[in-house]
Amino acid sequence: MPDTTNATTSLALDENLSLGTGASLWTTHVVEAASIPALKLTDGPHGLRGQGSDDDHLGLAESTSATCFPTASVLASSWDVGLLVEVGEAIGREVVDQDVNVVLGPGVNMKRTPLCGRNFEYFSEGPPLPGKLAAAWIRGVQSTGTGTSVKHFALNSQELRRMTTDVRVDQRALHEYYPPAFEITVKKAEPTTVMSSYNRVEGVYSGENPLACRHPARQVGVPRVIVTDWGAMNDRAAAYAAGLDLEMPGNRGASDEEVRATVRSCRLDESAIDASIERMRELARRTTERPAVTRDGLYDRHHQLARRAALESGVLLKNDGGLLSLAPGSKIALIGALAATLRYQGTGSSRVNPTRVVSLRDGLRAQVGVEYAPGYPIADEANDELVLRAVDLTGRAERVIVCVGLTDDFEREGFDREHMRIPANQIALLDALRPFADRVAIVLVGGSAVEMPWEESASALLHMQLAGQAGGQAAADLLVGAANPTGKIAESYPVVYEDVVSAGRFGIEAEQTPYLESMYCGYRYFDSAQYPFGHGLSYTTFEYSDLRVARRGDHLVEVSVTIANTGERAGAEAVQLYVAPQSGGVYRPVHELNAFTKVPLAPGESRTVSLSLGRRTFAVYDPQREDWIVEAGQYELRVGASSRDIRLRETVEIAGRAPVPHTVSPWYTAPQGKPALEDFLPIHEPFPIVEPLRKGTFGLNSSLSEMKDASMACRVIHAGVERTVAKAFGGKIDHDNPQFKMLMYSVTGLPMRGWRG
């Protein structure tokens, strides 16, 4: 009689393994024996990207129509938790309408540098803001029965060799700066899945790294599925052991045998796979049992919500002489190709096919009369004739709106920005308009910070960033005064890129990326900025008063403050609470944002708001103890309108252990103000920097882009791939074409292991 025990076990294991990889690019397998249906996962941090084509994960092909909401970088500028819930609910309803189970978002990675190519998908440079806003977005989405995937955990901050680079980071930054936003999100919202990043962390890929997989940012609360970013799986057996559940996309079972062999050799306990199956079963339960939505008027209502979200997130950076809002009956000129061809979202895997798009030109014409001139072409090409026509129009107008900013050529997934400048032809236009600065207002678009040497060409500056399909209407509402700006920027805008702590090193480390600056990013590093973190003006004024501090134990503090609208317009103020240690001790930033709230107020109205601080506010991570500790001493509580506009202060005494003097040279106070490798090594123990592979030494984690110059054969293969990619662009090899560049990067940057299956 044949032995069926092993066959039965093998069959069960095979079914379990099938559930751990995708059936296709976007779907999981059906496992009838476990009563688990196929699930569909789709991109969508700021709107659903339902793919009609199953072989496109870069956003190159047309997707099904959905509402394109403002990107995360914009929504963060609202500082409005309630608004994020509403946007999440709307996206969730569209996901249900289009029969998707899990929407892949939001992205809560810290903005380590303004040059990261995907910064438009991320909220902020400070952990509390993205954590609380992402949690609100997730609660909204998941209230519809739709799943979410908070991403990309961990330490995803560059596009350069994003699938293989090895991030080296000290323990304090790893606990205090980069993961807290994920931890806040998971605690407050319980997302159904967490997505692992492509990169390695301390030499081990994120998806199989216990340091990452078992971090509290992933494990707090109910069991949740951990899914790879698309194509990020390196060693599936090691990933199971670390707690990862789902490899996406499918690889036709290519990795199944590797796992079977590991189970047979007892190097992987099958219980790890069984536990994964239970998490997949829970994911299916949470994302398939949901009510249908009523489609009538759904997308029209969501367009209006997208308009309101953009309106509440628009940031008035400058308004000299009260140039804005526009006076009724003014003779208005509108200049800028981006005013007619609105850039309202990023490019890449998050690209949404909108239900409609309203440009700034159309939005303004619906409310006031305007005369339009393009001023420059979208491509960064000089055109003196367009500039002369714009100058002529400006000279005849009473008020001039100029729309400039980053184009798709300068900012998209797939590659990092090379600098912080807007296109040169736009700068040439602004230089030509400088004599008319007293009548010019700029509308700025783009997904990340830019240098502004041209700022003196205008008296007002309204930053709309990437404001979604209704961004043109929202900008028009703010320009004409139909609404009052209430947004505040959620990242620092340095005067020049060289002010950024990682300038001079970012983009040059391909194999390894040491975070020499530790936790000192954005406002935590530099105080001098073109526009500081949290800055934003209004058409009204606000007064802060009556700061009160109440103790609720050794480490629990309640802060209350009264905010009054002292102007003549209804408005809303984003109140920010920063904590500044005063008693020395271990190295840490001068102050950090720890709490915030947004307060809507009618003219003459005042309200008292409360902000709570817990133990983690005052704690630092102790690598020796592997625990959080509070240093005793004085902490100044700073309430203000931005990181540099502090209105009220109060000092509290906090109990804890005696402060420990600095044990590391504080490079951040040195004249040069930039970290070097010798500053990093003492705080990076016990994980020493390792030497990268010798040039010409390749393995499964090597990519074609790394190998192309190693031999004639590799160069021939690379050239063949280049010709194949060019077929999608009419056979033309065009490295200046950003879509060609993005696709080439994706294909040639894929590690050899990614070609299996």
mmCIF file of C-alpha atoms in Angstrom, residues 329-626:
data_model
loop_
_atom_site.group_PDB
_atom_site.id
_atom_site.type_symbol
_atom_site.label_atom_id
_atom_site.label_comp_id
_atom_site.label_asym_id
_atom_site.label_seq_id
_atom_site.Cartn_x
_atom_site.Cartn_y
_atom_site.Cartn_z
ATOM 1 C CA GLY A 329 -13.098 93.584 -11.362
ATOM 2 C CA SER A 330 -9.305 93.558 -11.727
ATOM 3 C CA LYS A 331 -7.834 93.144 -15.184
ATOM 4 C CA ILE A 332 -6.105 89.794 -14.715
ATOM 5 C CA ALA A 333 -3.400 88.140 -16.793
ATOM 6 C CA LEU A 334 -2.672 84.431 -16.430
ATOM 7 C CA ILE A 335 0.725 83.188 -17.580
ATOM 8 C CA GLY A 336 2.311 79.743 -17.678
ATOM 9 C CA ALA A 337 1.915 76.561 -19.692
ATOM 10 C CA LEU A 338 1.258 74.706 -16.421
ATOM 11 C CA ALA A 339 -1.812 76.884 -15.906
ATOM 12 C CA ALA A 340 -3.395 75.350 -19.012
ATOM 13 C CA THR A 341 -1.867 71.864 -18.729
ATOM 14 C CA LEU A 342 -2.203 71.345 -15.014
ATOM 15 C CA ARG A 343 0.307 69.076 -13.270
ATOM 16 C CA TYR A 344 -1.891 67.627 -10.562
ATOM 17 C CA GLN A 345 -0.259 64.281 -9.622
ATOM 18 C CA GLY A 346 3.025 62.394 -9.693
ATOM 19 C CA THR A 347 4.077 59.873 -12.302
ATOM 20 C CA GLY A 348 4.681 56.169 -11.802
ATOM 21 C CA SER A 349 2.857 53.414 -9.967
ATOM 22 C CA SER A 350 0.545 55.902 -8.217
ATOM 23 C CA ARG A 351 -0.684 57.556 -11.421
ATOM 24 C CA VAL A 352 -4.488 57.799 -11.515
ATOM 25 C CA ASN A 353 -6.661 58.083 -14.622
ATOM 26 C CA PRO A 354 -8.915 60.935 -13.398
ATOM 27 C CA THR A 355 -12.634 61.200 -13.985
ATOM 28 C CA ARG A 356 -12.046 64.806 -15.071
ATOM 29 C CA VAL A 357 -9.376 67.504 -14.774
ATOM 30 C CA VAL A 358 -9.930 71.222 -14.238
ATOM 31 C CA SER A 359 -6.927 73.388 -15.080
ATOM 32 C CA LEU A 360 -6.058 76.625 -13.339
ATOM 33 C CA ARG A 361 -6.999 78.499 -16.510
ATOM 34 C CA ASP A 362 -10.452 76.906 -16.582
ATOM 35 C CA GLY A 363 -10.879 77.339 -12.833
ATOM 36 C CA LEU A 364 -10.143 81.065 -13.003
ATOM 37 C CA ARG A 365 -12.240 81.664 -16.119
ATOM 38 C CA ALA A 366 -15.231 80.188 -14.311
ATOM 39 C CA GLN A 367 -14.961 83.010 -11.744
ATOM 40 C CA VAL A 368 -13.208 86.008 -13.327
ATOM 41 C CA GLY A 369 -12.147 87.256 -16.716
ATOM 42 C CA VAL A 370 -8.541 86.445 -17.612
ATOM 43 C CA GLU A 371 -6.255 86.884 -20.592
ATOM 44 C CA TYR A 372 -3.807 84.009 -21.037
ATOM 45 C CA ALA A 373 -0.272 83.550 -22.379
ATOM 46 C CA PRO A 374 1.809 80.342 -22.047
ATOM 47 C CA GLY A 375 5.108 82.120 -21.218
ATOM 48 C CA TYR A 376 7.181 78.952 -21.718
ATOM 49 C CA PRO A 377 6.795 75.461 -23.240
ATOM 50 C CA ILE A 378 6.282 72.466 -20.910
ATOM 51 C CA ALA A 379 9.544 70.974 -22.155
ATOM 52 C CA ASP A 380 12.513 72.862 -20.702
ATOM 53 C CA GLU A 381 13.356 74.699 -23.905
ATOM 54 C CA ALA A 382 14.065 78.407 -24.279
ATOM 55 C CA ASN A 383 11.469 80.402 -26.201
ATOM 56 C CA ASP A 384 12.101 84.160 -26.297
ATOM 57 C CA GLU A 385 8.912 84.845 -28.252
ATOM 58 C CA LEU A 386 6.724 83.326 -25.523
ATOM 59 C CA VAL A 387 8.569 85.343 -22.874
ATOM 60 C CA LEU A 388 8.116 88.617 -24.805
ATOM 61 C CA ARG A 389 4.388 87.976 -25.228
ATOM 62 C CA ALA A 390 4.088 87.277 -21.497
ATOM 63 C CA VAL A 391 5.940 90.494 -20.607
ATOM 64 C CA ASP A 392 3.662 92.472 -22.923
ATOM 65 C CA LEU A 393 0.561 90.962 -21.334
ATOM 66 C CA THR A 394 1.923 91.638 -17.844
ATOM 67 C CA GLY A 395 2.504 95.278 -18.660
ATOM 68 C CA ARG A 396 -1.153 95.709 -19.628
ATOM 69 C CA ALA A 397 -2.661 93.888 -16.630
ATOM 70 C CA GLU A 398 -3.484 95.086 -13.106
ATOM 71 C CA ARG A 399 -2.873 91.676 -11.522
ATOM 72 C CA VAL A 400 -0.808 88.817 -12.918
ATOM 73 C CA ILE A 401 -0.943 85.133 -11.976
ATOM 74 C CA VAL A 402 2.100 83.114 -13.092
ATOM 75 C CA CYS A 403 1.989 79.322 -12.779
ATOM 76 C CA VAL A 404 5.381 77.586 -12.541
ATOM 77 C CA GLY A 405 6.827 74.451 -10.971
ATOM 78 C CA LEU A 406 8.163 70.972 -11.494
ATOM 79 C CA THR A 407 7.118 69.079 -14.626
ATOM 80 C CA ASP A 408 7.003 65.310 -15.150
ATOM 81 C CA ASP A 409 10.480 65.531 -16.685
ATOM 82 C CA PHE A 410 11.900 66.725 -13.371
ATOM 83 C CA GLU A 411 10.038 64.585 -10.838
ATOM 84 C CA ARG A 412 8.696 61.034 -11.009
ATOM 85 C CA GLU A 413 9.044 57.538 -9.624
ATOM 86 C CA GLY A 414 12.013 55.657 -11.049
ATOM 87 C CA PHE A 415 14.738 58.221 -10.557
ATOM 88 C CA ASP A 416 15.693 60.889 -8.048
ATOM 89 C CA ARG A 417 15.919 64.565 -8.821
ATOM 90 C CA GLU A 418 19.368 65.861 -9.701
ATOM 91 C CA HIS A 419 18.810 69.300 -8.132
ATOM 92 C CA MET A 420 16.120 71.463 -6.508
ATOM 93 C CA ARG A 421 15.622 73.919 -9.372
ATOM 94 C CA ILE A 422 12.496 74.388 -11.442
ATOM 95 C CA PRO A 423 12.999 74.310 -15.249
ATOM 96 C CA ALA A 424 15.378 76.947 -16.601
ATOM 97 C CA ASN A 425 12.855 78.326 -19.115
ATOM 98 C CA GLN A 426 10.451 79.086 -16.235
ATOM 99 C CA ILE A 427 13.210 80.876 -14.316
ATOM 100 C CA ALA A 428 13.953 82.948 -17.434
ATOM 101 C CA LEU A 429 10.292 83.991 -17.580
ATOM 102 C CA LEU A 430 10.255 84.998 -13.903
ATOM 103 C CA ASP A 431 13.465 86.985 -14.337
ATOM 104 C CA ALA A 432 11.842 88.885 -17.195
ATOM 105 C CA LEU A 433 8.797 89.671 -15.030
ATOM 106 C CA ARG A 434 10.824 90.965 -12.061
ATOM 107 C CA PRO A 435 10.156 94.666 -12.869
ATOM 108 C CA PHE A 436 6.443 93.967 -12.368
ATOM 109 C CA ALA A 437 6.818 92.137 -9.040
ATOM 110 C CA ASP A 438 4.333 94.373 -7.212
ATOM 111 C CA ARG A 439 1.488 93.026 -9.358
ATOM 112 C CA VAL A 440 2.603 89.384 -9.759
ATOM 113 C CA ALA A 441 1.410 86.364 -7.776
ATOM 114 C CA ILE A 442 2.967 82.956 -8.383
ATOM 115 C CA VAL A 443 1.094 79.658 -8.208
ATOM 116 C CA LEU A 444 3.682 76.960 -7.579
ATOM 117 C CA VAL A 445 3.132 73.264 -8.392
ATOM 118 C CA GLY A 446 5.294 70.215 -7.691
ATOM 119 C CA GLY A 447 5.621 67.346 -5.270
ATOM 120 C CA SER A 448 8.637 68.406 -3.239
ATOM 121 C CA ALA A 449 10.676 71.385 -2.086
ATOM 122 C CA VAL A 450 12.340 73.658 -4.651
ATOM 123 C CA GLU A 451 14.894 76.443 -4.513
ATOM 124 C CA MET A 452 13.391 79.915 -5.020
ATOM 125 C CA PRO A 453 16.051 82.418 -6.115
ATOM 126 C CA TRP A 454 13.297 83.850 -8.330
ATOM 127 C CA GLU A 455 10.953 84.595 -5.412
ATOM 128 C CA GLU A 456 11.506 88.367 -5.645
ATOM 129 C CA SER A 457 9.792 88.323 -9.029
ATOM 130 C CA ALA A 458 6.438 88.211 -7.204
ATOM 131 C CA SER A 459 4.703 89.732 -4.194
ATOM 132 C CA ALA A 460 2.595 86.653 -3.465
ATOM 133 C CA LEU A 461 3.219 82.920 -3.643
ATOM 134 C CA LEU A 462 0.490 80.285 -3.428
ATOM 135 C CA HIS A 463 1.792 76.710 -3.270
ATOM 136 C CA MET A 464 -0.674 74.095 -4.572
ATOM 137 C CA GLN A 465 1.863 71.249 -4.924
ATOM 138 C CA LEU A 466 0.168 68.282 -6.729
ATOM 139 C CA ALA A 467 -3.411 69.102 -5.864
ATOM 140 C CA GLY A 468 -5.397 66.437 -7.730
ATOM 141 C CA GLN A 469 -7.918 66.638 -10.527
ATOM 142 C CA ALA A 470 -9.773 69.625 -8.996
ATOM 143 C CA GLY A 471 -6.605 71.507 -8.116
ATOM 144 C CA GLY A 472 -7.239 74.223 -10.704
ATOM 145 C CA GLN A 473 -10.621 75.016 -9.180
ATOM 146 C CA ALA A 474 -9.206 75.046 -5.660
ATOM 147 C CA ALA A 475 -6.363 77.381 -6.646
ATOM 148 C CA ALA A 476 -8.851 79.730 -8.298
ATOM 149 C CA ASP A 477 -11.024 79.730 -5.154
ATOM 150 C CA LEU A 478 -8.017 80.780 -3.073
ATOM 151 C CA LEU A 479 -6.744 83.379 -5.543
ATOM 152 C CA VAL A 480 -10.071 85.213 -5.867
ATOM 153 C CA GLY A 481 -10.823 84.969 -2.132
ATOM 154 C CA ALA A 482 -13.793 82.627 -2.386
ATOM 155 C CA ALA A 483 -11.914 80.647 0.273
ATOM 156 C CA ASN A 484 -9.229 81.470 2.823
ATOM 157 C CA PRO A 485 -5.907 79.572 2.694
ATOM 158 C CA THR A 486 -5.492 77.271 5.707
ATOM 159 C CA GLY A 487 -2.621 74.972 4.628
ATOM 160 C CA LYS A 488 0.887 74.876 6.094
ATOM 161 C CA ILE A 489 3.852 73.158 4.472
ATOM 162 C CA ALA A 490 4.786 69.797 5.969
ATOM 163 C CA GLU A 491 8.447 69.960 4.952
ATOM 164 C CA SER A 492 11.177 72.570 5.184
ATOM 165 C CA TYR A 493 12.086 74.585 2.094
ATOM 166 C CA PRO A 494 15.841 75.328 2.293
ATOM 167 C CA VAL A 495 17.292 78.408 0.646
ATOM 168 C CA VAL A 496 19.643 76.205 -1.400
ATOM 169 C CA TYR A 497 20.057 72.446 -1.655
ATOM 170 C CA GLU A 498 23.500 72.668 -0.032
ATOM 171 C CA ASP A 499 21.725 73.518 3.247
ATOM 172 C CA VAL A 500 20.271 69.981 3.367
ATOM 173 C CA VAL A 501 22.227 67.709 5.690
ATOM 174 C CA SER A 502 22.737 64.922 3.124
ATOM 175 C CA ALA A 503 23.700 67.275 0.278
ATOM 176 C CA GLY A 504 26.969 66.123 -1.235
ATOM 177 C CA ARG A 505 26.316 62.476 -0.384
ATOM 178 C CA PHE A 506 22.788 61.717 -1.572
ATOM 179 C CA GLY A 507 22.731 59.953 -4.915
ATOM 180 C CA ILE A 508 26.347 58.818 -4.860
ATOM 181 C CA GLU A 509 26.038 55.734 -2.637
ATOM 182 C CA ALA A 510 24.553 52.997 -4.799
ATOM 183 C CA GLU A 511 25.519 49.742 -3.087
ATOM 184 C CA GLN A 512 25.354 51.200 0.425
ATOM 185 C CA THR A 513 23.529 54.217 1.789
ATOM 186 C CA PRO A 514 24.840 55.251 5.196
ATOM 187 C CA TYR A 515 22.511 57.683 6.976
ATOM 188 C CA LEU A 516 25.398 59.690 8.413
ATOM 189 C CA GLU A 517 23.048 62.379 9.694
ATOM 190 C CA SER A 518 21.174 60.018 12.035
ATOM 191 C CA MET A 519 17.854 61.690 12.948
ATOM 192 C CA TYR A 520 18.804 65.207 11.804
ATOM 193 C CA CYS A 521 16.601 65.758 8.750
ATOM 194 C CA GLY A 522 14.658 68.834 7.708
ATOM 195 C CA TYR A 523 13.905 71.290 10.504
ATOM 196 C CA ARG A 524 15.659 68.967 12.962
ATOM 197 C CA TYR A 525 18.908 69.954 11.209
ATOM 198 C CA PHE A 526 18.750 73.521 9.900
ATOM 199 C CA ASP A 527 16.989 76.527 11.381
ATOM 200 C CA SER A 528 17.498 78.879 8.469
ATOM 201 C CA ALA A 529 15.048 78.143 5.656
ATOM 202 C CA GLN A 530 13.344 79.909 2.792
ATOM 203 C CA TYR A 531 10.111 78.695 4.328
ATOM 204 C CA PRO A 532 10.222 76.711 7.580
ATOM 205 C CA PHE A 533 8.366 73.531 8.467
ATOM 206 C CA GLY A 534 4.747 74.294 9.361
ATOM 207 C CA HIS A 535 4.669 77.734 7.692
ATOM 208 C CA GLY A 536 1.543 79.078 6.016
ATOM 209 C CA LEU A 537 -0.237 82.450 5.851
ATOM 210 C CA SER A 538 -3.919 83.353 5.871
ATOM 211 C CA TYR A 539 -6.193 86.202 4.770
ATOM 212 C CA THR A 540 -7.004 86.631 8.458
ATOM 213 C CA THR A 541 -4.870 86.794 11.623
ATOM 214 C CA PHE A 542 -4.673 84.608 14.726
ATOM 215 C CA GLU A 543 -3.670 85.377 18.276
ATOM 216 C CA TYR A 544 -2.303 82.800 20.728
ATOM 217 C CA SER A 545 -2.858 83.256 24.485
ATOM 218 C CA ASP A 546 -3.427 81.626 27.855
ATOM 219 C CA LEU A 547 -0.986 78.725 27.615
ATOM 220 C CA ARG A 548 -1.628 76.274 30.449
ATOM 221 C CA VAL A 549 0.180 73.087 31.368
ATOM 222 C CA ALA A 550 -1.379 70.370 33.531
ATOM 223 C CA ARG A 551 0.500 67.313 34.814
ATOM 224 C CA ARG A 552 -1.130 63.880 34.717
ATOM 225 C CA GLY A 553 1.725 61.883 36.251
ATOM 226 C CA ASP A 554 5.488 61.799 35.783
ATOM 227 C CA HIS A 555 5.393 61.749 31.997
ATOM 228 C CA LEU A 556 1.842 62.707 30.997
ATOM 229 C CA VAL A 557 1.272 66.371 30.207
ATOM 230 C CA GLU A 558 -1.847 68.199 28.996
ATOM 231 C CA VAL A 559 -1.268 71.508 27.202
ATOM 232 C CA SER A 560 -4.082 73.952 26.492
ATOM 233 C CA VAL A 561 -3.970 77.215 24.549
ATOM 234 C CA THR A 562 -6.533 79.735 23.376
ATOM 235 C CA ILE A 563 -6.604 80.701 19.688
ATOM 236 C CA ALA A 564 -8.520 83.768 18.533
ATOM 237 C CA ASN A 565 -9.351 84.888 14.991
ATOM 238 C CA THR A 566 -8.535 88.601 15.161
ATOM 239 C CA GLY A 567 -9.211 89.348 11.499
ATOM 240 C CA GLU A 568 -12.257 89.867 9.313
ATOM 241 C CA ARG A 569 -12.327 86.511 7.496
ATOM 242 C CA ALA A 570 -13.272 83.018 8.645
ATOM 243 C CA GLY A 571 -10.203 80.821 8.702
ATOM 244 C CA ALA A 572 -8.437 77.898 10.343
ATOM 245 C CA GLU A 573 -5.131 77.699 12.162
ATOM 246 C CA ALA A 574 -2.869 74.629 12.438
ATOM 247 C CA VAL A 575 -1.554 74.863 16.002
ATOM 248 C CA GLN A 576 1.800 73.115 16.523
ATOM 249 C CA LEU A 577 3.397 71.953 19.779
ATOM 250 C CA TYR A 578 7.173 71.424 19.867
ATOM 251 C CA VAL A 579 9.197 70.023 22.781
ATOM 252 C CA ALA A 580 12.738 71.283 23.427
ATOM 253 C CA PRO A 581 15.032 69.561 26.008
ATOM 254 C CA GLN A 582 16.802 72.104 28.215
ATOM 255 C CA SER A 583 18.984 70.020 30.557
ATOM 256 C CA GLY A 584 21.615 68.557 28.276
ATOM 257 C CA GLY A 585 21.937 64.792 28.143
ATOM 258 C CA VAL A 586 22.161 62.616 25.054
ATOM 259 C CA TYR A 587 22.317 64.265 21.650
ATOM 260 C CA ARG A 588 18.929 65.076 20.124
ATOM 261 C CA PRO A 589 17.353 67.804 17.938
ATOM 262 C CA VAL A 590 16.869 71.275 19.407
ATOM 263 C CA HIS A 591 13.119 70.739 19.299
ATOM 264 C CA GLU A 592 10.632 68.340 17.741
ATOM 265 C CA LEU A 593 6.987 68.519 16.719
ATOM 266 C CA ASN A 594 5.014 66.308 19.086
ATOM 267 C CA ALA A 595 1.362 67.331 18.711
ATOM 268 C CA PHE A 596 -0.881 69.448 16.500
ATOM 269 C CA THR A 597 -4.501 70.336 15.835
ATOM 270 C CA LYS A 598 -6.386 72.439 13.309
ATOM 271 C CA VAL A 599 -8.823 75.036 14.654
ATOM 272 C CA PRO A 600 -11.556 76.567 12.422
ATOM 273 C CA LEU A 601 -12.657 80.010 13.639
ATOM 274 C CA ALA A 602 -15.145 82.647 12.549
ATOM 275 C CA PRO A 603 -14.092 86.314 12.694
ATOM 276 C CA GLY A 604 -13.788 87.359 16.327
ATOM 277 C CA GLU A 605 -14.209 83.795 17.593
ATOM 278 C CA SER A 606 -11.797 82.157 20.035
ATOM 279 C CA ARG A 607 -11.416 78.564 21.183
ATOM 280 C CA THR A 608 -9.313 76.750 23.729
ATOM 281 C CA VAL A 609 -7.717 73.570 22.405
ATOM 282 C CA SER A 610 -5.883 70.812 24.245
ATOM 283 C CA LEU A 611 -2.851 68.815 23.150
ATOM 284 C CA SER A 612 -1.594 65.737 25.010
ATOM 285 C CA LEU A 613 1.976 64.553 25.493
ATOM 286 C CA GLY A 614 2.866 61.035 26.655
ATOM 287 C CA ARG A 615 5.997 59.330 27.869
ATOM 288 C CA ARG A 616 7.420 58.744 24.383
ATOM 289 C CA THR A 617 7.444 62.527 23.867
ATOM 290 C CA PHE A 618 10.290 62.824 26.364
ATOM 291 C CA ALA A 619 11.960 59.437 25.795
ATOM 292 C CA VAL A 620 15.007 58.451 23.773
ATOM 293 C CA TYR A 621 16.032 54.969 22.692
ATOM 294 C CA ASP A 622 18.929 53.430 24.603
ATOM 295 C CA PRO A 623 20.776 50.958 22.320
ATOM 296 C CA GLN A 624 22.584 49.375 25.264
ATOM 297 C CA ARG A 625 19.380 48.652 27.171
ATOM 298 C CA GLU A 626 17.374 48.086 23.970
#
